[in-house]
Short mmCIF file of C-alpha atoms in Angstrom, two decimals:
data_model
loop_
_atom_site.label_atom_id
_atom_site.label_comp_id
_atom_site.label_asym_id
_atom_site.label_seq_id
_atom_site.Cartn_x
_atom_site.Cartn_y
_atom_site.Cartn_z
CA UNK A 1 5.82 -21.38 -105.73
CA UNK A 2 8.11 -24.03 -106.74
CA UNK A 3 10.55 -26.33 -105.09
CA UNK A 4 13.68 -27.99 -105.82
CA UNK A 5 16.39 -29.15 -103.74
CA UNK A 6 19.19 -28.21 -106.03
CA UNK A 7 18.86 -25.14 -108.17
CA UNK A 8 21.95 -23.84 -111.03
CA UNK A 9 22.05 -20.40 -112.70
CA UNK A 10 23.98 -20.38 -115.59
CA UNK A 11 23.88 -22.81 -118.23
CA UNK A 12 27.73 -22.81 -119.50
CA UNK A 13 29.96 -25.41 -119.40
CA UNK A 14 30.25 -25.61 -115.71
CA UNK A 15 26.70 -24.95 -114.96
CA UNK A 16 26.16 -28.08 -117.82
CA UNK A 17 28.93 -30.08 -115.98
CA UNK A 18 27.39 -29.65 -112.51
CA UNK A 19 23.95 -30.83 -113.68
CA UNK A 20 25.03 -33.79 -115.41
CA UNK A 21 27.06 -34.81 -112.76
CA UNK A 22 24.15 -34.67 -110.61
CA UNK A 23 21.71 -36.15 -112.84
CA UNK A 24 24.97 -39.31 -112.76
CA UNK A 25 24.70 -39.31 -109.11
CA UNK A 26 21.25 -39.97 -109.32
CA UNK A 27 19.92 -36.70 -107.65
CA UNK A 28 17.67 -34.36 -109.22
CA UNK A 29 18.61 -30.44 -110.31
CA UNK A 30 17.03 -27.88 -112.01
CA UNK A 31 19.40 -25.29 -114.40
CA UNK A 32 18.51 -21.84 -115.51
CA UNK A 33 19.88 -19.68 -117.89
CA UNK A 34 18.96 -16.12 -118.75
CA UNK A 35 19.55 -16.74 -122.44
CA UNK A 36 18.12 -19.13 -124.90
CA UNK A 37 20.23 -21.45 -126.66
CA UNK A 38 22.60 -21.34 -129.23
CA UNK A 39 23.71 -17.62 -127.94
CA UNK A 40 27.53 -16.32 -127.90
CA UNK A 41 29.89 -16.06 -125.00
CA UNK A 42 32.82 -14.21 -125.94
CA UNK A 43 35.89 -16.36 -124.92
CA UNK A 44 39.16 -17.50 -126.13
CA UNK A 45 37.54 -20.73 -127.14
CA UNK A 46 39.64 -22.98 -125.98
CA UNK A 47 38.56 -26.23 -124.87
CA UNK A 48 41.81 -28.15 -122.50
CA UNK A 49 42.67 -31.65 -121.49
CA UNK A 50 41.37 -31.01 -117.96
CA UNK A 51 37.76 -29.82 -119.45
CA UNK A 52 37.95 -33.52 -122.13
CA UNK A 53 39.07 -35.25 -118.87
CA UNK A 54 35.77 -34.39 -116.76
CA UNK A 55 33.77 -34.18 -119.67
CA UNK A 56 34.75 -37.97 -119.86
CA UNK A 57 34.24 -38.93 -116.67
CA UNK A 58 30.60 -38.11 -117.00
CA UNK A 59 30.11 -39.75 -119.80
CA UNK A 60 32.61 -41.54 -121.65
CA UNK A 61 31.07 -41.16 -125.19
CA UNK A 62 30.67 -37.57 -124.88
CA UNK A 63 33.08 -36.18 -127.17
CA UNK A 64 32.88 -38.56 -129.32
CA UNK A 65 29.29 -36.99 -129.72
CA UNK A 66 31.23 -33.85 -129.54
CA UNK A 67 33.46 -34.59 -132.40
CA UNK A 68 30.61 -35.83 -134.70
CA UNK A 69 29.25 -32.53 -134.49
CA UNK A 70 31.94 -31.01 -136.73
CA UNK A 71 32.17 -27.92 -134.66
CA UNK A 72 35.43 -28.50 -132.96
CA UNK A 73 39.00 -28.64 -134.41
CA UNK A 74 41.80 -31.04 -132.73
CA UNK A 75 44.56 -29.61 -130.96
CA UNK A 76 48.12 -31.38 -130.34
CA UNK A 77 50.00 -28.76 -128.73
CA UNK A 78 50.97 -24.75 -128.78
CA UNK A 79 53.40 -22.64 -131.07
CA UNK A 80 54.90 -19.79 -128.83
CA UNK A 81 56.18 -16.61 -130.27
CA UNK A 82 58.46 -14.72 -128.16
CA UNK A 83 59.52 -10.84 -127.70
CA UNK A 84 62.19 -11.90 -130.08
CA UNK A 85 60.17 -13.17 -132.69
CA UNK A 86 62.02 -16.71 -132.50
CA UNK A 87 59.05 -19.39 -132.76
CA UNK A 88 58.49 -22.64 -130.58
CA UNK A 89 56.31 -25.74 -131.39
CA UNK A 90 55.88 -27.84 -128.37
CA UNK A 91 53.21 -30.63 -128.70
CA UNK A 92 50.61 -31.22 -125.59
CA UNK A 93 52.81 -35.10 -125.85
CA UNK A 94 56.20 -35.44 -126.93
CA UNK A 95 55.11 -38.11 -129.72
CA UNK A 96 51.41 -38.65 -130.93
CA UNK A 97 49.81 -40.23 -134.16
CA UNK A 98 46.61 -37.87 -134.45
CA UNK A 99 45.18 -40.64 -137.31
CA UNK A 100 44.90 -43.00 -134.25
CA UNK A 101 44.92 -41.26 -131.15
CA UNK A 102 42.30 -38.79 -129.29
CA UNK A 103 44.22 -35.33 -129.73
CA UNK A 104 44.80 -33.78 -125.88
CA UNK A 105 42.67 -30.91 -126.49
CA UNK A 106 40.05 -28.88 -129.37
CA UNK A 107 38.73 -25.64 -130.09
CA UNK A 108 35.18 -24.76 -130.78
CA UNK A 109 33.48 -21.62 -130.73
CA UNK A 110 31.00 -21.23 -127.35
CA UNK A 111 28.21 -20.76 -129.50
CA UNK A 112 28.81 -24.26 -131.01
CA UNK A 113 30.05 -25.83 -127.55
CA UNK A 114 28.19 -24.43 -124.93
CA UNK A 115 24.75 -25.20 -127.10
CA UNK A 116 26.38 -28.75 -127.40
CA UNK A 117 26.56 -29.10 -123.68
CA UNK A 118 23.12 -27.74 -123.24
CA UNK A 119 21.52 -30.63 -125.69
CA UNK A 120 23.32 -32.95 -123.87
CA UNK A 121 21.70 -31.33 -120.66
CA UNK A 122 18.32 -31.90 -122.24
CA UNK A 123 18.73 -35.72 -122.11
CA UNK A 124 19.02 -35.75 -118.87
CA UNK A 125 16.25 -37.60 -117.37
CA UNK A 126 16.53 -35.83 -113.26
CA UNK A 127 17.59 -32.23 -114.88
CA UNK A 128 15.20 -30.05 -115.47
CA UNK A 129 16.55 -27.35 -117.87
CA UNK A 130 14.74 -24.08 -118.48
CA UNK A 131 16.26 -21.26 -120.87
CA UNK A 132 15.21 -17.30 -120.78
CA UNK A 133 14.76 -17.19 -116.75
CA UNK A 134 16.36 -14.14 -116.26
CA UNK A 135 17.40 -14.31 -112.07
CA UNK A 136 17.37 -11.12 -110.48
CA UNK A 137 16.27 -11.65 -107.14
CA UNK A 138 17.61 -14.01 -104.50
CA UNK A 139 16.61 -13.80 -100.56
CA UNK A 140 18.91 -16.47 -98.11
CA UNK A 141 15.85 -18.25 -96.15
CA UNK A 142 15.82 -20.32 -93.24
CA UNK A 143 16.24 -23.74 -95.38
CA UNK A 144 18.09 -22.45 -98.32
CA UNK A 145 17.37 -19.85 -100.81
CA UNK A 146 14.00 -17.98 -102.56
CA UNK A 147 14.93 -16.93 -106.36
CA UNK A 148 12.80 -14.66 -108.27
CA UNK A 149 13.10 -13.87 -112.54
CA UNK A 150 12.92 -10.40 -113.40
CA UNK A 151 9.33 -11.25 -114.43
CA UNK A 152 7.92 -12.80 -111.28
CA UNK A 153 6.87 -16.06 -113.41
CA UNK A 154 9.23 -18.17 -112.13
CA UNK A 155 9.58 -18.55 -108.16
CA UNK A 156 11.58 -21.30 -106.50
CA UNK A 157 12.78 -22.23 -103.47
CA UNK A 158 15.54 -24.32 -103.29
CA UNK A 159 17.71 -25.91 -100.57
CA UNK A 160 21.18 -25.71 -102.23
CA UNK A 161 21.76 -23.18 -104.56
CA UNK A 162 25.07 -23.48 -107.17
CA UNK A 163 25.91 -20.09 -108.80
CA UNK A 164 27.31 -20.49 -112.31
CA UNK A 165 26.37 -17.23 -113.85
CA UNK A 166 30.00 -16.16 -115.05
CA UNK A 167 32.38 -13.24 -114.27
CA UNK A 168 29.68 -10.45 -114.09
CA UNK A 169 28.04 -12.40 -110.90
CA UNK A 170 25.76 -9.78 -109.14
CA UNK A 171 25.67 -12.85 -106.25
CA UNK A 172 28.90 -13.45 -105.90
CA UNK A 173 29.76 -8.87 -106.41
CA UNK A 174 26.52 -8.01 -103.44
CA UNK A 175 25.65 -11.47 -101.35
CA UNK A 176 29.67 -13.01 -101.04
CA UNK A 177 30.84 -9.91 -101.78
CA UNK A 178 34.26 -10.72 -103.98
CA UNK A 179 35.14 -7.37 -105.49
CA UNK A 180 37.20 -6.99 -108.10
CA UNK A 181 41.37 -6.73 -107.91
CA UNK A 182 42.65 -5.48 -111.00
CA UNK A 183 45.62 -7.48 -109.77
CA UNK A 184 44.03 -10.45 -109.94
CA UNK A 185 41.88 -9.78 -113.03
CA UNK A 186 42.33 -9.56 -117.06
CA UNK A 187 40.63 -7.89 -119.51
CA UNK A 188 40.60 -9.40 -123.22
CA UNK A 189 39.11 -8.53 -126.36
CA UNK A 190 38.39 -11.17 -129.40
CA UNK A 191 37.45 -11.16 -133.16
CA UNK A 192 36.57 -14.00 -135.32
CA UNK A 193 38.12 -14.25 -139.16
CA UNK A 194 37.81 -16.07 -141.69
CA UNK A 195 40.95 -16.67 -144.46
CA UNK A 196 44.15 -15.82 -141.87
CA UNK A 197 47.51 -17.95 -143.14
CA UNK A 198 49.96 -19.39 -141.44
CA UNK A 199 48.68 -22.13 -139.02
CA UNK A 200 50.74 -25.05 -137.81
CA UNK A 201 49.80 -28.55 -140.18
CA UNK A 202 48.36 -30.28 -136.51
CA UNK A 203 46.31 -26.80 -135.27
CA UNK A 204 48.50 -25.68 -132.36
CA UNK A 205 46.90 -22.72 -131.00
CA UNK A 206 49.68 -19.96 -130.64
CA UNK A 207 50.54 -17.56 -128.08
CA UNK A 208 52.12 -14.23 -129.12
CA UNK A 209 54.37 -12.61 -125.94
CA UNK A 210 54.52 -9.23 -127.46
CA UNK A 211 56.65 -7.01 -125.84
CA UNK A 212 54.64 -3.99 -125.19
CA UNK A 213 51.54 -6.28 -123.59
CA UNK A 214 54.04 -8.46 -121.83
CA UNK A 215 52.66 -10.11 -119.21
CA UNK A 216 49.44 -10.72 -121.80
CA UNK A 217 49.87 -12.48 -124.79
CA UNK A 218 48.17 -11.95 -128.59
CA UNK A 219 46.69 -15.38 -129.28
CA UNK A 220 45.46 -16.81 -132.91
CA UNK A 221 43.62 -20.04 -131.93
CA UNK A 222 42.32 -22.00 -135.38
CA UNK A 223 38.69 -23.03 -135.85
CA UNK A 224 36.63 -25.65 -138.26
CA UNK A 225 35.59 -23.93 -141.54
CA UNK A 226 38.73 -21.95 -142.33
CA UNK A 227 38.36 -19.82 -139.73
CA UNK A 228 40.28 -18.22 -136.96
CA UNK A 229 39.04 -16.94 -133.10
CA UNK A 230 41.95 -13.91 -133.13
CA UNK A 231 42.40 -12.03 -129.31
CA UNK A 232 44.44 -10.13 -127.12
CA UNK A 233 44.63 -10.04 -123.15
CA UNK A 234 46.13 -8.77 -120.19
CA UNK A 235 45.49 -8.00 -117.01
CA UNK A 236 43.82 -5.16 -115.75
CA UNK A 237 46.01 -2.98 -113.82
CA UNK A 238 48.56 -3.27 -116.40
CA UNK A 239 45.76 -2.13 -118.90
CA UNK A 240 45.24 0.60 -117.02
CA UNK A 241 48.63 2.07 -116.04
CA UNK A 242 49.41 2.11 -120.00
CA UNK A 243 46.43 3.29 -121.27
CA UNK A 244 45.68 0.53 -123.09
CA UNK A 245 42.19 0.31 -125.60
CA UNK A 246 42.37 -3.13 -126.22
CA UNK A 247 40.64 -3.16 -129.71
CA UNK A 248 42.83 -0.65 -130.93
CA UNK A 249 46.14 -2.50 -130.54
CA UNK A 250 44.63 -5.30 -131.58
CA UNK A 251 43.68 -4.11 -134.90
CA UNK A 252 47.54 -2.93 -135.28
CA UNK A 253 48.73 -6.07 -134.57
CA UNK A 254 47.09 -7.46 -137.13
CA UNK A 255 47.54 -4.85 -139.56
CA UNK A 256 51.17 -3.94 -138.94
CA UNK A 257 52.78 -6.66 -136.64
CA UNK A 258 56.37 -8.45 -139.09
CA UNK A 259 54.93 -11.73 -138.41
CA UNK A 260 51.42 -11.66 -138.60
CA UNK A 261 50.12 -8.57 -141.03
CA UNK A 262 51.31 -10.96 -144.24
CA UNK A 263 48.90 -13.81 -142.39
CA UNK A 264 45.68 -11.03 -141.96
CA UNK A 265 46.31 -9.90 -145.49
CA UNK A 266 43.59 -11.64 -147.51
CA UNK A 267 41.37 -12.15 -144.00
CA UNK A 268 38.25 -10.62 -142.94
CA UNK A 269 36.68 -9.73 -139.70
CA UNK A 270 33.43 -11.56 -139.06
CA UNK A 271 31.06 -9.44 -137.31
CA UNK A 272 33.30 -7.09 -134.51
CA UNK A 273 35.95 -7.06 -132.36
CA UNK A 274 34.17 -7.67 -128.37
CA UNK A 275 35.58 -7.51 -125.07
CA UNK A 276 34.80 -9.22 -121.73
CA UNK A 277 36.56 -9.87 -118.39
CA UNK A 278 38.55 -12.68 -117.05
CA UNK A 279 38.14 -13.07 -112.88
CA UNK A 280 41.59 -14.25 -112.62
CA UNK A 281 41.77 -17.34 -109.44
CA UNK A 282 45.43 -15.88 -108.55
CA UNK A 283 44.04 -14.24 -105.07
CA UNK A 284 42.30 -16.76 -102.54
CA UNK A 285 37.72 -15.94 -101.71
CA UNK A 286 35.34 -18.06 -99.67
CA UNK A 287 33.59 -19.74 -102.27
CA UNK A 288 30.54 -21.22 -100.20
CA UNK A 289 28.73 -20.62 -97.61
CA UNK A 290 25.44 -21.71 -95.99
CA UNK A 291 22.81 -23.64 -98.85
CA UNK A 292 25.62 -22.31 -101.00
CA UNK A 293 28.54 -22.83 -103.97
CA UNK A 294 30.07 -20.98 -106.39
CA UNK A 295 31.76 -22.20 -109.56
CA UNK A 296 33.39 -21.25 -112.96
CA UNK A 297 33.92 -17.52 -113.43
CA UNK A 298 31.60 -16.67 -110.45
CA UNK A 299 34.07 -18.33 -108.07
CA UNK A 300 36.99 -16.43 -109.68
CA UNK A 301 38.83 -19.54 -111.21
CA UNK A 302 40.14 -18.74 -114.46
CA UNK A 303 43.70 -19.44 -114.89
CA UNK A 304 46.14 -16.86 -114.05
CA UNK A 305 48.49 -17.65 -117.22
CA UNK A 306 46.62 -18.75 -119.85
CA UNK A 307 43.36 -17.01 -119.62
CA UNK A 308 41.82 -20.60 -119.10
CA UNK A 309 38.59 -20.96 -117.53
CA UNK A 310 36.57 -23.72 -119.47
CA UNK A 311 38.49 -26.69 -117.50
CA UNK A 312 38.17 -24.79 -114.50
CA UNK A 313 34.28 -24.65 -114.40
CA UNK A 314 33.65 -28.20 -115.28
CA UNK A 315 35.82 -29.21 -113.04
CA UNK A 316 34.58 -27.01 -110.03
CA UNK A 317 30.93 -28.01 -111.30
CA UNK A 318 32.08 -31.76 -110.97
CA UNK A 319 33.37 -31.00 -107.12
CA UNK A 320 29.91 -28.82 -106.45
CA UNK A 321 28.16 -31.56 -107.33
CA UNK A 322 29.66 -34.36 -104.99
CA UNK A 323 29.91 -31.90 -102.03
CA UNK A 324 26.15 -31.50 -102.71
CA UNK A 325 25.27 -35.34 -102.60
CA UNK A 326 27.44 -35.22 -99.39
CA UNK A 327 25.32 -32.66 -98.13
CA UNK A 328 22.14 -34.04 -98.69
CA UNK A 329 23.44 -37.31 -97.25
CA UNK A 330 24.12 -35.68 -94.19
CA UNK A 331 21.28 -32.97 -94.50
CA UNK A 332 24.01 -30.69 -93.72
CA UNK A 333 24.01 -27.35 -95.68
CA UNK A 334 25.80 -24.82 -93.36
CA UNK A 335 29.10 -22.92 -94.27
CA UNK A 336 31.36 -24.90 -91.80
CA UNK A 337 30.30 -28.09 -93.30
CA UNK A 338 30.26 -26.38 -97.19
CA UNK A 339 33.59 -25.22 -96.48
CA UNK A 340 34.91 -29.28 -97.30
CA UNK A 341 34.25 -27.46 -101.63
CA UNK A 342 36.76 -24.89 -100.71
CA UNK A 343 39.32 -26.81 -99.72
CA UNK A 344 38.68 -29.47 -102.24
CA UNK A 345 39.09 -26.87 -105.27
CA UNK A 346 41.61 -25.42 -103.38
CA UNK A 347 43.81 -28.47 -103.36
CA UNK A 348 42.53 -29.59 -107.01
CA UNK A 349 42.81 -26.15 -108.48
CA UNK A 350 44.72 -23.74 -106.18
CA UNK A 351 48.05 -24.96 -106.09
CA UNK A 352 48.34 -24.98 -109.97
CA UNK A 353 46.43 -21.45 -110.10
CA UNK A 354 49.33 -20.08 -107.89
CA UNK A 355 52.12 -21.67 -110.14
CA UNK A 356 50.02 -20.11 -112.88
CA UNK A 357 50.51 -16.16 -110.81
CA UNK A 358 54.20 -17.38 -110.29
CA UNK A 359 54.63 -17.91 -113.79
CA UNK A 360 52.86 -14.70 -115.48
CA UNK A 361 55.00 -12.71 -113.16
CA UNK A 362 58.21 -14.00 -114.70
CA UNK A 363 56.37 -13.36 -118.23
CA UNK A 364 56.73 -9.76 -117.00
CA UNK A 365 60.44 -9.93 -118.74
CA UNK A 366 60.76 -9.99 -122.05
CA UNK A 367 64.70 -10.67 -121.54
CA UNK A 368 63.58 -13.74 -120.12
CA UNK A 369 61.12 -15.09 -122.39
CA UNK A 370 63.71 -14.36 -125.23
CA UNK A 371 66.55 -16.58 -123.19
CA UNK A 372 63.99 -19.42 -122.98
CA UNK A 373 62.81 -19.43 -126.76
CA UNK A 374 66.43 -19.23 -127.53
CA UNK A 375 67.35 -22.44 -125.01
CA UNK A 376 63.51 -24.07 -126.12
CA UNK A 377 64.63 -23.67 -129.97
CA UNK A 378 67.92 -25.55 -129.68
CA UNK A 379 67.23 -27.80 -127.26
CA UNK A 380 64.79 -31.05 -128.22
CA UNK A 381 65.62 -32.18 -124.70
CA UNK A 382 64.21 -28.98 -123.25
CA UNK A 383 61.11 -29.48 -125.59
CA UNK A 384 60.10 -33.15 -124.55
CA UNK A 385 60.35 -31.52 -120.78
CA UNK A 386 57.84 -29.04 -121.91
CA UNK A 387 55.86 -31.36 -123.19
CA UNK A 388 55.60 -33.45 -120.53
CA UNK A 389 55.02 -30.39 -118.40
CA UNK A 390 51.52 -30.22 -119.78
CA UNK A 391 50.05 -33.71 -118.05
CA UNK A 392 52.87 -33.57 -115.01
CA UNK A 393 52.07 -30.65 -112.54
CA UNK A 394 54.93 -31.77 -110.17
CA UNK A 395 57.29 -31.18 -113.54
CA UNK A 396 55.88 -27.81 -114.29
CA UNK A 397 56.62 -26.41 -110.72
CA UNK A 398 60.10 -26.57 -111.81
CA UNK A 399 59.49 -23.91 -114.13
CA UNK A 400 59.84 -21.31 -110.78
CA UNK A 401 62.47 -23.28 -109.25
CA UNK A 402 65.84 -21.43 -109.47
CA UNK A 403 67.69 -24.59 -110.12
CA UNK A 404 65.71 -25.47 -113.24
CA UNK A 405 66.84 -21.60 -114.71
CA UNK A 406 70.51 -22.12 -113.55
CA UNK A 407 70.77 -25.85 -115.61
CA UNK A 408 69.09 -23.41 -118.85
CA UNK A 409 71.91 -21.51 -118.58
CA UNK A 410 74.54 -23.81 -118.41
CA UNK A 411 73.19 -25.96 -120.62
CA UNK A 412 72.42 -28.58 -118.12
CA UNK A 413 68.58 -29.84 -119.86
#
């Protein structure tokens, strides 16, 4: 029988986040994950300001490190596509020099970033990292928790326990017991190809409102090595009322769609087209409890609009891990005083998670989107608000204030 006073499940980026954090703060951790390392995690890929952000905070050289890798392409901002066809670039800034500047965001593949995280892991002198320590059985004891592997080698006890084993969390389904709300929940599907056309000179991702998976977008999100992470998402209910296989009308998109079946001509499908779900953080859980936190996917936290979740787990595993120094500081692991995480994530993360739900219910009409593009298009006012809309929250609530809609239509921004 071992013993820790921390102990992580699930080595992905917030799993990695929370452990380095810890291992910052001086305390020691040890991180499992079921799989060894590089493996795949099939995501959008998309790695945002608020994930670089933490990531720095940590350690400021880290994507530095990152970038040296040649694994990760820069990002300056997003092309959006709407009902209409009409086609928006708005950059993450409203002026940048990407020769001399950091760009605001990157994508890399989760093989390639979550492995890069996980070396990074390794240096830590107070984390002990093991891979292949499949968890499968986990008993709430008087001082914290006893967790079991599916092959009884590895037994631990450990006083806090920090759950960061993704969307299909058996802990957070059976011992918190979130179910899931196919309101509050997405399903996607994505494909990776090599030779697709088309992309924007600076590598804005783009977002394709199509009308017949409106409030879910098509995305094409570019890669290092000429090559291309290709998806399409919505959210569950609405996948279900229409019928919807996923794959399928994804493979017409990109075989008959106007705008994008000349850009797929000459490219090829690595590999196949793979699905996974997206535990949307639109509907409000308890995320802790006694010797307990939750974070990432497992705490339902992925963004309600964009699909987002990377940001979202770092930065939960960055709060996890300063309410646990708190905790041990106090030797105080009960719900009542765990319940400080929720309302910290709640009040770092909720209120632009609910903006998020406010905004991919207006998405619901492609009318709408078609009236923005239009206003967007002719407007380079309009566009350096949008811009700034991506580092100013308190701007981007004005995107569901009626006032904002009524000055679009008369012109006022």
């Amino acid at each position: 029988m071992e013993k820790t006073n921390v102990l992580i499940v699930g080595a992905g980026p917030g799993g990695c986040a929370t452990a380095m954090k810890l291992n910052k703060q001086g305390m020691n951790c040890v991180l499992v994950d079921k799989a060894s390392f590089p493996r795949d995690k099939v995501c959008g890929d998309a790695i945002s300001g608020k994930a670089i952000t933490i990531l720095n905070r940590i350690d400021p050289n880290i994507i530095k490190r990152l970038k040296a890798t040649e694994t990760a392409i820069d990002i300056w901002g997003i092309r959006l596509v709407a009902p209409n066809d009409k086609s928006v670039d708005v950059p993450f800034k409203s002026s940048y020099d990407k020769d001399a500047e950091p760009s605001p965001g990157y994508v890399a593949t989760r093989v390639d970033f979550d492995n890069f995280l996980v070396e990074e892991v390794k240096k830590c002198d107070l984390v002990d990292y093991r891979d292949c320590i499949n968890i499968t059985k986990i008993e709430k004891t008087e001082n914290g928790f006893y967790v079991e592997d599916k092959t009884a080698d590895f037994k631990m006890e450990c006083k806090m326990l920090i759950m960061a084993n993704g969307a299909q969390s058996q802990f957070t389904r059976k011992y918190v017991g979130i179910e899931k709300d196919p309101a509050h929940y997405a399903a996607a599907v994505r494909g990776y190809y090599k030779n697709v056309s088309g992309f924007h000179p600076d590598g804005f991702i783009e977002l394709h409102f199509i009308e017949d998976y409106i409030p879910g977008y098509f995305w094409v999100f570019p890669l290092p090595g000429n090559r291309a992470n290709i998806g399409l998402g919505l959210r569950t209910d609405f996948v279900s009322k229409r019928k919807l296989n996923l794959t399928k009308h994804m493979n017409k998109i990109v075989s008959e769609h106007p705008l994008l079946k000349e850009r797929f001509k000459n490219a090829t499908l690595e590999d196949k087209i793979v699905g996974y779900p997206l535990p949307l953080g639109s509907k409000a859980y308890n995320i802790s409890g006694d010797n307990f936190m939750l974070i990432g996917d497992a705490a339902h936290l992925v963004d309600p609009l964009t699909g987002e979740g990377i940001g979202n787990a770092i930065y939960s595993g960055w709060i996890a891990a300063e309410q646990a120094e708190k905790c041990f500081a106090e030797n105080n692991f009960s719900a009542a005083y765990m319940k400080d995480f929720d309302v910290r994530v709640k009040r770092v993360l909720g209120a632009e998670m609910k903006l998020s739900y406010q905004l991919q219910r207006l998405l619901a009409y492609p009318r709408l989107l078609n009236f923005f593009a239009n206003r967007l298009y002719n407007s380079k006012k309009l566009m350096d608000v949008l811009s700034r809309m991506y580092t100013d929250f308190d701007l981007r609530k004005q995107l569901v204030n009626p006032i904002f809609w009524m000055k679009l239509i008369f012109k006022k921004i």
